[in-house]
């Protein structure tokens, strides 16, 4: 059993949605129609990302440089990673984003050892992406949920940090959730341990105060197990 801090990337670790910024800059105009169809519920986020990435026309080096120039860490993120290191928590990134920007952004801040699970990309005439479950099975939906279930089934105590609709199902399986934006709105009044945040300093403050109590109660059932 481990104590995990499970982190979304876009709009969470970084202040903006890097995938959308990338599409705005490098994708053919059809990506906006795909986005509208995704918002209408026609695609999963994984299917939408794959279809939109197919419209991107830029090489790997260009996209990585763009990510490094564009992505801005949310204040307190590096301090949270330090806090986790010194307090026996394992931070893990689980993102529907792409390795072609998640990896260079994290590595640029000397976080090359930070575990991250995200869409794995390659270029074969067009950009392609694959989302694999913890068992290596390709997924068309539910990527974050698959990891949340795996953590739960291993008996890990999970603190989930996210912001969007794609985080909702996964966050419901975590005993503790830090949420902003859509995720906070959807779980307000539903999740028993839901904390709002805007910076990671907010998260650290709660962890410092509440983590000992969570240790003591970690053998109790999770919200999903009720």
Coordinates of N, CA and C in Angstrom, one line a residue:
X1 N 0.8 -1.2 0.0 CA 0.0 0.0 0.0 C 0.9 1.2 0.0
X2 N 0.5 2.2 -0.8 CA 1.3 3.5 -0.9 C 0.3 4.6 -0.8
X3 N 0.9 5.8 -0.3 CA 0.1 7.0 -0.3 C 0.4 7.7 -1.6
X4 N -0.6 7.9 -2.5 CA -0.4 8.5 -3.8 C -1.1 9.9 -3.9
X5 N -0.4 10.8 -4.6 CA -1.0 12.0 -5.0 C -1.1 11.9 -6.5
X6 N -2.3 11.8 -7.0 CA -2.6 11.6 -8.4 C -3.0 12.9 -9.0
X7 N -2.2 13.3 -10.0 CA -2.3 14.7 -10.6 C -2.7 14.7 -12.0
X8 N -3.7 15.4 -12.4 CA -4.0 15.8 -13.8 C -2.9 16.8 -14.2
X9 N -2.8 16.9 -15.6 CA -1.7 17.8 -16.1 C -2.3 19.1 -16.6
X10 N -3.1 19.1 -17.7 CA -3.6 20.3 -18.3 C -4.6 21.0 -17.4
X11 N -4.5 22.3 -17.2 CA -5.3 23.1 -16.3 C -5.2 22.7 -14.9
X12 N -4.2 21.9 -14.5 CA -4.0 21.5 -13.1 C -2.5 21.7 -12.8
X13 N -1.6 20.8 -13.2 CA -0.2 21.1 -13.0 C 0.2 22.4 -13.7
X14 N -0.3 22.5 -15.0 CA -0.1 23.8 -15.7 C -1.3 24.6 -15.7
X15 N -1.2 25.9 -15.9 CA -2.3 26.8 -15.7 C -3.3 26.8 -16.9
X16 N -2.8 26.3 -18.0 CA -3.7 26.3 -19.2 C -3.8 24.9 -19.8
X17 N -4.6 24.7 -20.8 CA -4.7 23.4 -21.5 C -3.7 23.4 -22.7
X18 N -2.6 22.7 -22.4 CA -1.5 22.7 -23.4 C -2.0 22.0 -24.7
X19 N -2.8 21.0 -24.6 CA -3.3 20.3 -25.8 C -4.1 21.2 -26.7
X20 N -5.0 22.0 -26.1 CA -5.8 22.9 -26.8 C -4.9 24.0 -27.5
X21 N -3.9 24.5 -26.7 CA -3.0 25.5 -27.2 C -2.3 25.0 -28.4
X22 N -1.9 23.7 -28.4 CA -1.2 23.1 -29.5 C -2.1 23.0 -30.7
X23 N -3.3 22.6 -30.5 CA -4.3 22.5 -31.6 C -4.5 23.8 -32.2
X24 N -4.7 24.8 -31.4 CA -4.9 26.2 -31.9 C -3.8 26.7 -32.8
X25 N -2.6 26.3 -32.4 CA -1.4 26.8 -33.2 C -1.1 25.9 -34.4
X26 N -1.2 24.6 -34.3 CA -0.7 23.7 -35.3 C -1.7 22.8 -36.1
X27 N -2.9 22.7 -35.6 CA -3.9 21.8 -36.2 C -4.6 22.5 -37.4
X28 N -5.0 21.7 -38.3 CA -5.9 22.2 -39.4 C -7.2 22.6 -38.8
X29 N -8.0 23.5 -39.5 CA -9.2 24.1 -38.8 C -10.2 23.1 -38.4
X30 N -10.3 21.9 -39.0 CA -11.3 20.9 -38.6 C -11.3 20.5 -37.2
X31 N -10.2 20.8 -36.4 CA -10.2 20.4 -35.0 C -11.3 21.0 -34.2
X32 N -11.7 22.2 -34.7 CA -12.8 22.9 -33.9 C -14.1 22.2 -34.0
X33 N -14.4 21.6 -35.2 CA -15.6 20.8 -35.3 C -15.5 19.6 -34.4
X34 N -14.3 19.0 -34.4 CA -14.1 17.8 -33.5 C -14.4 18.2 -32.1
X35 N -13.9 19.4 -31.7 CA -14.1 19.8 -30.3 C -15.5 20.0 -30.0
X36 N -16.3 20.5 -30.9 CA -17.7 20.7 -30.7 C -18.4 19.4 -30.6
X37 N -18.0 18.4 -31.4 CA -18.6 17.1 -31.3 C -18.3 16.4 -30.0
X38 N -17.0 16.6 -29.5 CA -16.6 16.1 -28.2 C -17.5 16.7 -27.1
X39 N -17.7 18.0 -27.1 CA -18.5 18.7 -26.1 C -19.9 18.2 -26.1
X40 N -20.4 17.8 -27.3 CA -21.7 17.3 -27.5 C -21.9 15.8 -27.0
X41 N -20.8 15.2 -26.6 CA -20.8 13.9 -26.2 C -20.6 12.8 -27.2
X42 N -20.2 13.2 -28.4 CA -20.1 12.2 -29.5 C -18.8 11.4 -29.4
X43 N -17.8 12.0 -28.8 CA -16.5 11.3 -28.6 C -16.1 11.3 -27.1
X44 N -15.3 10.3 -26.8 CA -14.6 10.3 -25.5 C -13.5 11.3 -25.6
X45 N -12.9 11.7 -24.5 CA -11.7 12.7 -24.6 C -10.6 12.0 -25.3
X46 N -10.4 10.7 -25.1 CA -9.3 10.0 -25.8 C -9.5 10.0 -27.3
X47 N -10.7 9.7 -27.7 CA -11.0 9.7 -29.2 C -10.9 11.1 -29.8
X48 N -11.4 12.1 -29.1 CA -11.2 13.4 -29.6 C -9.8 13.8 -29.7
X49 N -9.0 13.6 -28.7 CA -7.6 13.9 -28.7 C -6.8 13.2 -29.9
X50 N -7.2 12.0 -30.1 CA -6.5 11.2 -31.2 C -6.9 11.8 -32.6
X51 N -8.2 12.2 -32.7 CA -8.7 12.8 -34.0 C -8.1 14.1 -34.2
X52 N -8.0 14.9 -33.2 CA -7.5 16.3 -33.3 C -6.0 16.3 -33.6
X53 N -5.2 15.3 -32.9 CA -3.8 15.2 -33.1 C -3.5 14.8 -34.5
X54 N -4.4 14.1 -35.2 CA -4.2 13.7 -36.5 C -4.1 14.9 -37.5
X55 N -4.7 16.0 -37.1 CA -4.7 17.2 -37.9 C -3.6 18.1 -37.6
X56 N -2.7 17.8 -36.7 CA -1.5 18.6 -36.4 C -0.4 18.4 -37.5
X57 N 0.1 19.5 -37.9 CA 1.1 19.5 -38.9 C 2.4 20.3 -38.4
X58 N 3.2 19.6 -37.6 CA 4.4 20.1 -37.1 C 5.2 18.9 -36.6
X59 N 6.5 19.1 -36.6 CA 7.4 17.9 -36.2 C 7.6 17.9 -34.7
X60 N 8.1 16.8 -34.2 CA 8.3 16.6 -32.8 C 9.1 17.7 -32.1
X61 N 10.2 18.1 -32.7 CA 11.0 19.2 -32.1 C 10.2 20.5 -32.0
X62 N 9.5 20.8 -33.0 CA 8.7 22.1 -33.0 C 7.6 22.0 -31.9
X63 N 7.0 20.9 -31.7 CA 5.9 20.8 -30.7 C 6.5 20.8 -29.3
X64 N 7.7 20.2 -29.1 CA 8.3 20.2 -27.8 C 8.8 21.6 -27.4
X65 N 9.3 22.4 -28.4 CA 9.7 23.7 -28.1 C 8.5 24.6 -27.8
X66 N 7.5 24.4 -28.5 CA 6.2 25.2 -28.3 C 5.7 24.9 -26.8
X67 N 5.7 23.6 -26.4 CA 5.3 23.3 -25.1 C 6.1 24.0 -24.0
X68 N 7.4 24.0 -24.2 CA 8.3 24.6 -23.2 C 8.1 26.1 -23.2
X69 N 7.8 26.7 -24.3 CA 7.6 28.1 -24.3 C 6.2 28.6 -23.8
X70 N 5.3 27.6 -23.8 CA 3.9 28.0 -23.5 C 3.4 27.5 -22.2
X71 N 3.8 26.3 -21.7 CA 3.2 25.8 -20.5 C 3.8 26.5 -19.3
X72 N 2.9 26.9 -18.4 CA 3.3 27.6 -17.1 C 2.8 26.7 -15.9
X73 N 3.8 26.4 -15.1 CA 3.4 25.6 -13.9 C 2.5 26.4 -13.0
X74 N 1.5 25.7 -12.4 CA 0.7 26.3 -11.4 C 1.6 26.6 -10.1
X75 N 1.5 27.8 -9.5 CA 2.3 28.1 -8.4 C 2.2 27.0 -7.3
X76 N 3.3 26.6 -6.7 CA 3.4 25.7 -5.7 C 3.6 24.2 -6.1
X77 N 3.6 24.0 -7.4 CA 3.7 22.6 -7.9 C 5.0 22.0 -7.5
X78 N 6.1 22.7 -7.7 CA 7.4 22.1 -7.3 C 7.5 21.9 -5.8
X79 N 6.9 22.8 -5.1 CA 6.9 22.7 -3.6 C 6.1 21.5 -3.2
X80 N 5.0 21.2 -3.9 CA 4.2 20.0 -3.6 C 5.0 18.7 -3.8
X81 N 5.8 18.7 -4.9 CA 6.6 17.5 -5.2 C 7.6 17.3 -4.1
X82 N 8.2 18.4 -3.6 CA 9.2 18.4 -2.5 C 8.5 17.9 -1.3
X83 N 7.3 18.4 -1.0 CA 6.6 18.0 0.2 C 6.3 16.5 0.2
X84 N 5.9 16.0 -1.0 CA 5.6 14.6 -1.1 C 6.9 13.7 -0.9
X85 N 8.0 14.2 -1.4 CA 9.2 13.4 -1.3 C 9.6 13.3 0.2
X86 N 9.5 14.4 0.9 CA 9.9 14.4 2.3 C 8.9 13.7 3.3
X87 N 7.7 13.5 2.8 CA 6.6 13.0 3.7 C 6.1 11.6 3.2
X88 N 6.9 10.9 2.4 CA 6.6 9.5 2.0 C 5.3 9.4 1.2
X89 N 5.0 10.4 0.3 CA 3.9 10.3 -0.6 C 4.5 10.2 -2.0
X90 N 3.8 9.4 -2.9 CA 4.3 9.2 -4.2 C 3.4 10.0 -5.2
X91 N 4.0 11.1 -5.8 CA 3.2 11.8 -6.8 C 3.2 11.1 -8.1
X92 N 2.0 11.0 -8.8 CA 1.9 10.3 -10.1 C 1.0 11.2 -11.0
X93 N 1.5 11.4 -12.2 CA 0.7 12.2 -13.2 C -0.1 11.2 -14.0
X94 N -1.4 11.5 -14.1 CA -2.3 10.7 -15.0 C -3.0 11.7 -15.8
X95 N -2.7 11.7 -17.1 CA -3.2 12.8 -18.0 C -3.7 12.2 -19.3
X96 N -4.8 12.8 -19.8 CA -5.2 12.5 -21.2 C -4.4 13.3 -22.2
X97 N -3.4 14.1 -21.8 CA -2.5 14.8 -22.7 C -1.5 13.9 -23.3
X98 N -0.6 14.5 -24.0 CA 0.4 13.8 -24.8 C 1.8 13.8 -24.2
X99 N 2.5 12.7 -24.4 CA 3.9 12.7 -23.9 C 4.8 13.8 -24.6
X100 N 4.4 14.1 -25.8 CA 5.3 15.1 -26.5 C 5.3 16.5 -25.9
X101 N 4.4 16.8 -25.0 CA 4.5 18.0 -24.2 C 4.6 17.7 -22.7
X102 N 4.0 16.7 -22.2 CA 4.0 16.4 -20.7 C 5.5 16.1 -20.3
X103 N 6.2 15.3 -21.1 CA 7.5 14.9 -20.7 C 8.5 16.1 -20.8
X104 N 8.6 16.8 -21.9 CA 9.5 17.9 -21.8 C 9.3 19.0 -20.8
X105 N 8.0 19.3 -20.5 CA 7.7 20.3 -19.5 C 8.2 19.8 -18.1
X106 N 7.9 18.6 -17.8 CA 8.3 18.0 -16.5 C 9.8 17.9 -16.4
X107 N 10.4 17.4 -17.5 CA 11.8 17.1 -17.5 C 12.6 18.5 -17.4
X108 N 12.0 19.5 -17.9 CA 12.7 20.8 -17.9 C 12.8 21.3 -16.5
X109 N 12.0 20.8 -15.6 CA 12.0 21.2 -14.2 C 12.7 20.2 -13.3
X110 N 13.5 19.3 -13.9 CA 14.3 18.3 -13.3 C 13.4 17.3 -12.5
X111 N 12.2 17.0 -13.2 CA 11.3 16.0 -12.6 C 11.3 14.8 -13.5
X112 N 12.4 14.4 -14.0 CA 12.5 13.3 -15.0 C 12.1 12.0 -14.3
X113 N 12.2 11.9 -12.9 CA 11.8 10.7 -12.2 C 10.4 10.7 -11.7
X114 N 9.7 11.8 -12.0 CA 8.2 11.8 -11.7 C 7.5 10.9 -12.6
X115 N 6.8 9.9 -12.0 CA 6.0 9.0 -12.7 C 4.9 9.7 -13.5
X116 N 4.7 9.4 -14.8 CA 3.6 10.0 -15.5 C 3.0 9.0 -16.5
X117 N 1.7 9.0 -16.5 CA 0.9 8.1 -17.5 C 0.1 9.1 -18.3
X118 N 0.3 9.0 -19.6 CA -0.4 9.9 -20.6 C -0.4 9.2 -21.9
X119 N -1.0 10.0 -22.9 CA -1.0 9.4 -24.3 C 0.4 9.3 -24.9
X120 N 0.7 8.2 -25.4 CA 2.0 8.0 -26.0 C 1.9 8.2 -27.5
X121 N 2.7 9.1 -28.0 CA 2.5 9.5 -29.4 C 3.7 9.0 -30.3
X122 N 3.4 8.9 -31.6 CA 4.4 8.7 -32.6 C 4.0 9.2 -33.9
X123 N 4.9 9.4 -34.8 CA 4.6 10.0 -36.1 C 4.8 8.9 -37.2
X124 N 3.7 8.6 -37.9 CA 3.8 7.6 -39.0 C 2.9 8.2 -40.1
X125 N 3.5 9.1 -40.9 CA 2.9 9.9 -41.9 C 2.0 11.0 -41.3
X126 N 1.3 10.6 -40.2 CA 0.5 11.6 -39.4 C 0.8 11.3 -38.0
X127 N 0.4 12.2 -37.1 CA 0.6 12.0 -35.7 C -0.5 11.0 -35.2
X128 N 0.0 10.1 -34.3 CA -0.9 9.1 -33.7 C -0.7 9.1 -32.2
X129 N -1.7 8.6 -31.5 CA -1.5 8.5 -30.0 C -2.2 7.2 -29.5
X130 N -1.7 6.7 -28.5 CA -2.2 5.4 -27.9 C -2.4 5.6 -26.4
X131 N -3.5 5.2 -25.9 CA -3.8 5.3 -24.4 C -3.8 3.8 -23.9
X132 N -2.9 3.5 -23.1 CA -2.8 2.1 -22.6 C -3.3 2.0 -21.1
X133 N -4.0 1.0 -20.8 CA -4.4 0.7 -19.4 C -3.2 0.3 -18.6
X134 N -3.3 0.2 -17.3 CA -2.2 -0.3 -16.5 C -1.7 -1.7 -16.9
X135 N -2.6 -2.4 -17.6 CA -2.2 -3.8 -18.0 C -1.7 -3.8 -19.5
X136 N -1.6 -2.6 -20.1 CA -1.1 -2.5 -21.4 C -2.2 -2.7 -22.5
X137 N -3.4 -2.6 -22.1 CA -4.5 -2.8 -23.1 C -4.9 -1.4 -23.7
X138 N -5.0 -1.3 -25.0 CA -5.3 0.0 -25.6 C -6.7 0.4 -25.2
X139 N -6.9 1.7 -24.8 CA -8.2 2.2 -24.4 C -8.7 3.2 -25.3
X140 N -10.0 3.2 -25.6 CA -10.7 4.3 -26.3 C -11.4 5.3 -25.4
X141 N -11.5 4.9 -24.2 CA -12.1 5.8 -23.2 C -11.7 5.3 -21.8
X142 N -12.0 6.2 -20.8 CA -11.7 5.8 -19.4 C -10.3 5.6 -19.0
X143 N -9.4 6.3 -19.6 CA -7.9 6.2 -19.3 C -7.7 6.5 -17.8
X144 N -8.1 7.7 -17.4 CA -7.9 8.1 -16.0 C -8.6 7.1 -15.0
X145 N -9.8 6.7 -15.4 CA -10.5 5.8 -14.5 C -9.8 4.5 -14.4
X146 N -9.2 4.0 -15.4 CA -8.5 2.7 -15.4 C -7.4 2.8 -14.3
X147 N -6.7 3.9 -14.3 CA -5.6 4.0 -13.3 C -6.1 4.2 -11.9
X148 N -7.2 4.9 -11.8 CA -7.8 5.1 -10.4 C -8.3 3.8 -9.9
X149 N -8.8 2.9 -10.7 CA -9.3 1.6 -10.3 C -8.1 0.7 -9.9
X150 N -7.0 0.8 -10.7 CA -5.8 0.0 -10.4 C -5.2 0.4 -9.0
X151 N -5.1 1.7 -8.8 CA -4.6 2.2 -7.5 C -5.5 1.7 -6.3
X152 N -6.8 1.8 -6.5 CA -7.7 1.4 -5.5 C -7.6 -0.1 -5.2
X153 N -7.5 -0.9 -6.3 CA -7.4 -2.4 -6.2 C -6.1 -2.8 -5.5
X154 N -5.1 -2.0 -5.6 CA -3.8 -2.3 -5.0 C -3.8 -1.9 -3.5
X155 N -4.9 -1.2 -3.1 CA -5.0 -0.8 -1.7 C -4.3 0.5 -1.4
X156 N -3.9 1.3 -2.5 CA -3.3 2.6 -2.3 C -4.3 3.6 -1.8
X157 N -3.8 4.5 -0.9 CA -4.6 5.7 -0.5 C -4.3 6.8 -1.4
X158 N -5.3 7.3 -2.1 CA -5.1 8.2 -3.2 C -5.7 9.6 -2.9
X159 N -4.9 10.6 -3.1 CA -5.4 12.0 -3.1 C -5.4 12.4 -4.6
X160 N -6.6 12.7 -5.1 CA -6.7 13.1 -6.5 C -6.8 14.6 -6.7
X161 N -6.1 15.1 -7.6 CA -6.1 16.5 -7.9 C -6.4 16.8 -9.4
X162 N -7.5 17.5 -9.6 CA -7.9 17.7 -11.0 C -8.8 18.9 -11.2
X163 N -9.3 19.0 -12.4 CA -10.2 20.2 -12.7 C -11.4 19.9 -13.6
X164 N -11.3 18.9 -14.5 CA -12.2 18.8 -15.6 C -13.2 17.7 -15.5
X165 N -14.0 17.6 -16.6 CA -15.0 16.6 -16.7 C -14.3 15.2 -16.8
X166 N -13.2 15.1 -17.5 CA -12.5 13.8 -17.6 C -11.9 13.3 -16.3
X167 N -11.9 14.1 -15.3 CA -11.5 13.7 -13.9 C -12.6 13.1 -13.1
X168 N -13.8 13.3 -13.4 CA -14.9 13.1 -12.5 C -15.0 11.6 -12.1
X169 N -15.0 10.7 -13.0 CA -15.2 9.3 -12.7 C -14.0 8.8 -11.8
X170 N -12.8 9.2 -12.2 CA -11.6 8.8 -11.5 C -11.6 9.4 -10.1
X171 N -11.9 10.6 -9.9 CA -11.9 11.3 -8.6 C -12.9 10.7 -7.7
X172 N -14.0 10.1 -8.2 CA -15.0 9.5 -7.3 C -14.5 8.3 -6.6
X173 N -13.4 7.7 -7.1 CA -12.8 6.5 -6.5 C -11.8 6.9 -5.4
X174 N -11.4 8.1 -5.3 CA -10.4 8.5 -4.4 C -11.0 9.0 -3.1
X175 N -10.3 8.6 -1.9 CA -10.8 9.0 -0.6 C -10.8 10.6 -0.4
X176 N -9.8 11.2 -1.1 CA -9.6 12.7 -0.9 C -9.5 13.3 -2.3
X177 N -10.2 14.4 -2.5 CA -10.1 15.1 -3.8 C -9.8 16.6 -3.6
X178 N -8.9 17.1 -4.4 CA -8.7 18.5 -4.5 C -9.2 18.9 -5.9
X179 N -10.1 19.9 -6.0 CA -10.8 20.1 -7.2 C -10.9 21.6 -7.5
X180 N -10.9 22.0 -8.7 CA -11.3 23.3 -9.2 C -12.1 23.2 -10.4
X181 N -12.8 24.3 -10.8 CA -13.5 24.4 -12.1 C -14.6 23.3 -12.1
X182 N -14.7 22.6 -13.3 CA -15.8 21.7 -13.5 C -15.8 20.5 -12.5
X183 N -14.7 20.0 -12.1 CA -14.6 18.9 -11.2 C -15.2 19.3 -9.9
X184 N -14.8 20.5 -9.4 CA -15.4 21.0 -8.1 C -16.9 21.1 -8.2
X185 N -17.4 21.7 -9.3 CA -18.8 21.9 -9.4 C -19.6 20.6 -9.4
X186 N -19.0 19.6 -10.1 CA -19.7 18.3 -10.2 C -19.7 17.5 -8.9
X187 N -18.6 17.6 -8.1 CA -18.5 16.8 -6.9 C -18.9 17.5 -5.6
X188 N -19.2 18.8 -5.7 CA -19.7 19.6 -4.6 C -20.9 19.0 -4.0
X189 N -20.9 18.7 -2.7 CA -22.0 18.1 -2.0 C -22.2 16.6 -2.2
X190 N -21.3 16.0 -3.0 CA -21.3 14.6 -3.3 C -20.2 13.9 -2.6
X191 N -19.0 14.4 -2.8 CA -17.8 13.7 -2.3 C -17.5 14.2 -0.8
X192 N -17.3 13.2 0.1 CA -17.2 13.6 1.5 C -15.9 14.3 1.9
X193 N -14.9 14.2 1.1 CA -13.6 14.9 1.4 C -13.2 15.7 0.1
X194 N -13.8 16.8 -0.2 CA -13.6 17.6 -1.3 C -13.0 18.9 -0.9
X195 N -11.8 19.3 -1.4 CA -11.2 20.5 -1.1 C -11.0 21.4 -2.3
X196 N -11.4 22.6 -2.3 CA -11.1 23.5 -3.4 C -9.6 23.9 -3.4
X197 N -9.1 24.3 -4.5 CA -7.7 24.8 -4.6 C -7.6 25.7 -5.8
X198 N -6.7 26.6 -5.7 CA -6.3 27.4 -6.9 C -4.8 27.3 -7.1
X199 N -4.0 27.2 -6.1 CA -2.6 26.9 -6.2 C -2.2 25.7 -5.4
X200 N -1.1 25.1 -5.6 CA -0.7 24.0 -4.9 C -0.2 24.3 -3.5
X201 N -0.1 25.6 -3.2 CA 0.1 26.0 -1.8 C -1.1 25.7 -1.0
X202 N -2.3 25.8 -1.6 CA -3.6 25.5 -0.9 C -3.6 24.0 -0.6
X203 N -3.1 23.2 -1.5 CA -3.0 21.7 -1.3 C -2.1 21.3 -0.2
X204 N -0.9 21.9 -0.2 CA 0.1 21.6 0.8 C -0.5 22.0 2.2
X205 N -1.1 23.1 2.3 CA -1.7 23.5 3.6 C -2.6 22.5 4.2
X206 N -3.5 21.9 3.3 CA -4.5 20.9 3.8 C -3.7 19.6 4.1
X207 N -2.8 19.2 3.3 CA -2.0 18.0 3.5 C -1.3 18.1 4.9
X208 N -0.7 19.2 5.2 CA 0.0 19.4 6.4 C -0.9 19.2 7.6
X209 N -2.1 19.6 7.5 CA -3.1 19.6 8.6 C -3.8 18.3 8.7
X210 N -4.2 17.7 7.5 CA -5.1 16.6 7.5 C -4.5 15.2 7.3
X211 N -3.3 15.2 6.7 CA -2.8 13.9 6.3 C -2.7 12.9 7.5
X212 N -2.3 13.4 8.7 CA -2.2 12.4 9.8 C -3.6 11.7 10.1
X213 N -4.6 12.5 10.0 CA -6.0 11.9 10.2 C -6.3 10.9 9.1
X214 N -5.9 11.2 7.9 CA -6.1 10.2 6.8 C -5.4 8.9 7.0
X215 N -4.1 9.0 7.5 CA -3.4 7.8 7.8 C -4.2 6.9 8.8
X216 N -4.7 7.6 9.8 CA -5.4 6.8 10.8 C -6.7 6.1 10.3
X217 N -7.3 6.8 9.3 CA -8.6 6.2 8.8 C -8.4 5.5 7.4
X218 N -7.2 5.3 7.0 CA -7.0 4.7 5.6 C -7.5 3.3 5.5
X219 N -7.8 2.6 6.6 CA -8.3 1.3 6.5 C -9.8 1.2 6.3
X220 N -10.4 2.4 6.4 CA -11.9 2.5 6.1 C -12.2 2.4 4.7
X221 N -13.4 2.2 4.3 CA -13.8 2.1 2.9 C -13.7 3.4 2.2
X222 N -13.4 3.4 0.9 CA -13.4 4.6 0.0 C -14.8 5.0 -0.3
X223 N -15.0 6.2 -0.9 CA -16.3 6.6 -1.3 C -16.9 5.6 -2.3
X224 N -16.1 5.0 -3.2 CA -16.6 4.1 -4.2 C -17.1 2.8 -3.6
X225 N -16.4 2.4 -2.5 CA -16.8 1.1 -1.9 C -17.9 1.2 -0.9
X226 N -18.1 2.5 -0.3 CA -19.2 2.8 0.6 C -19.5 1.6 1.4

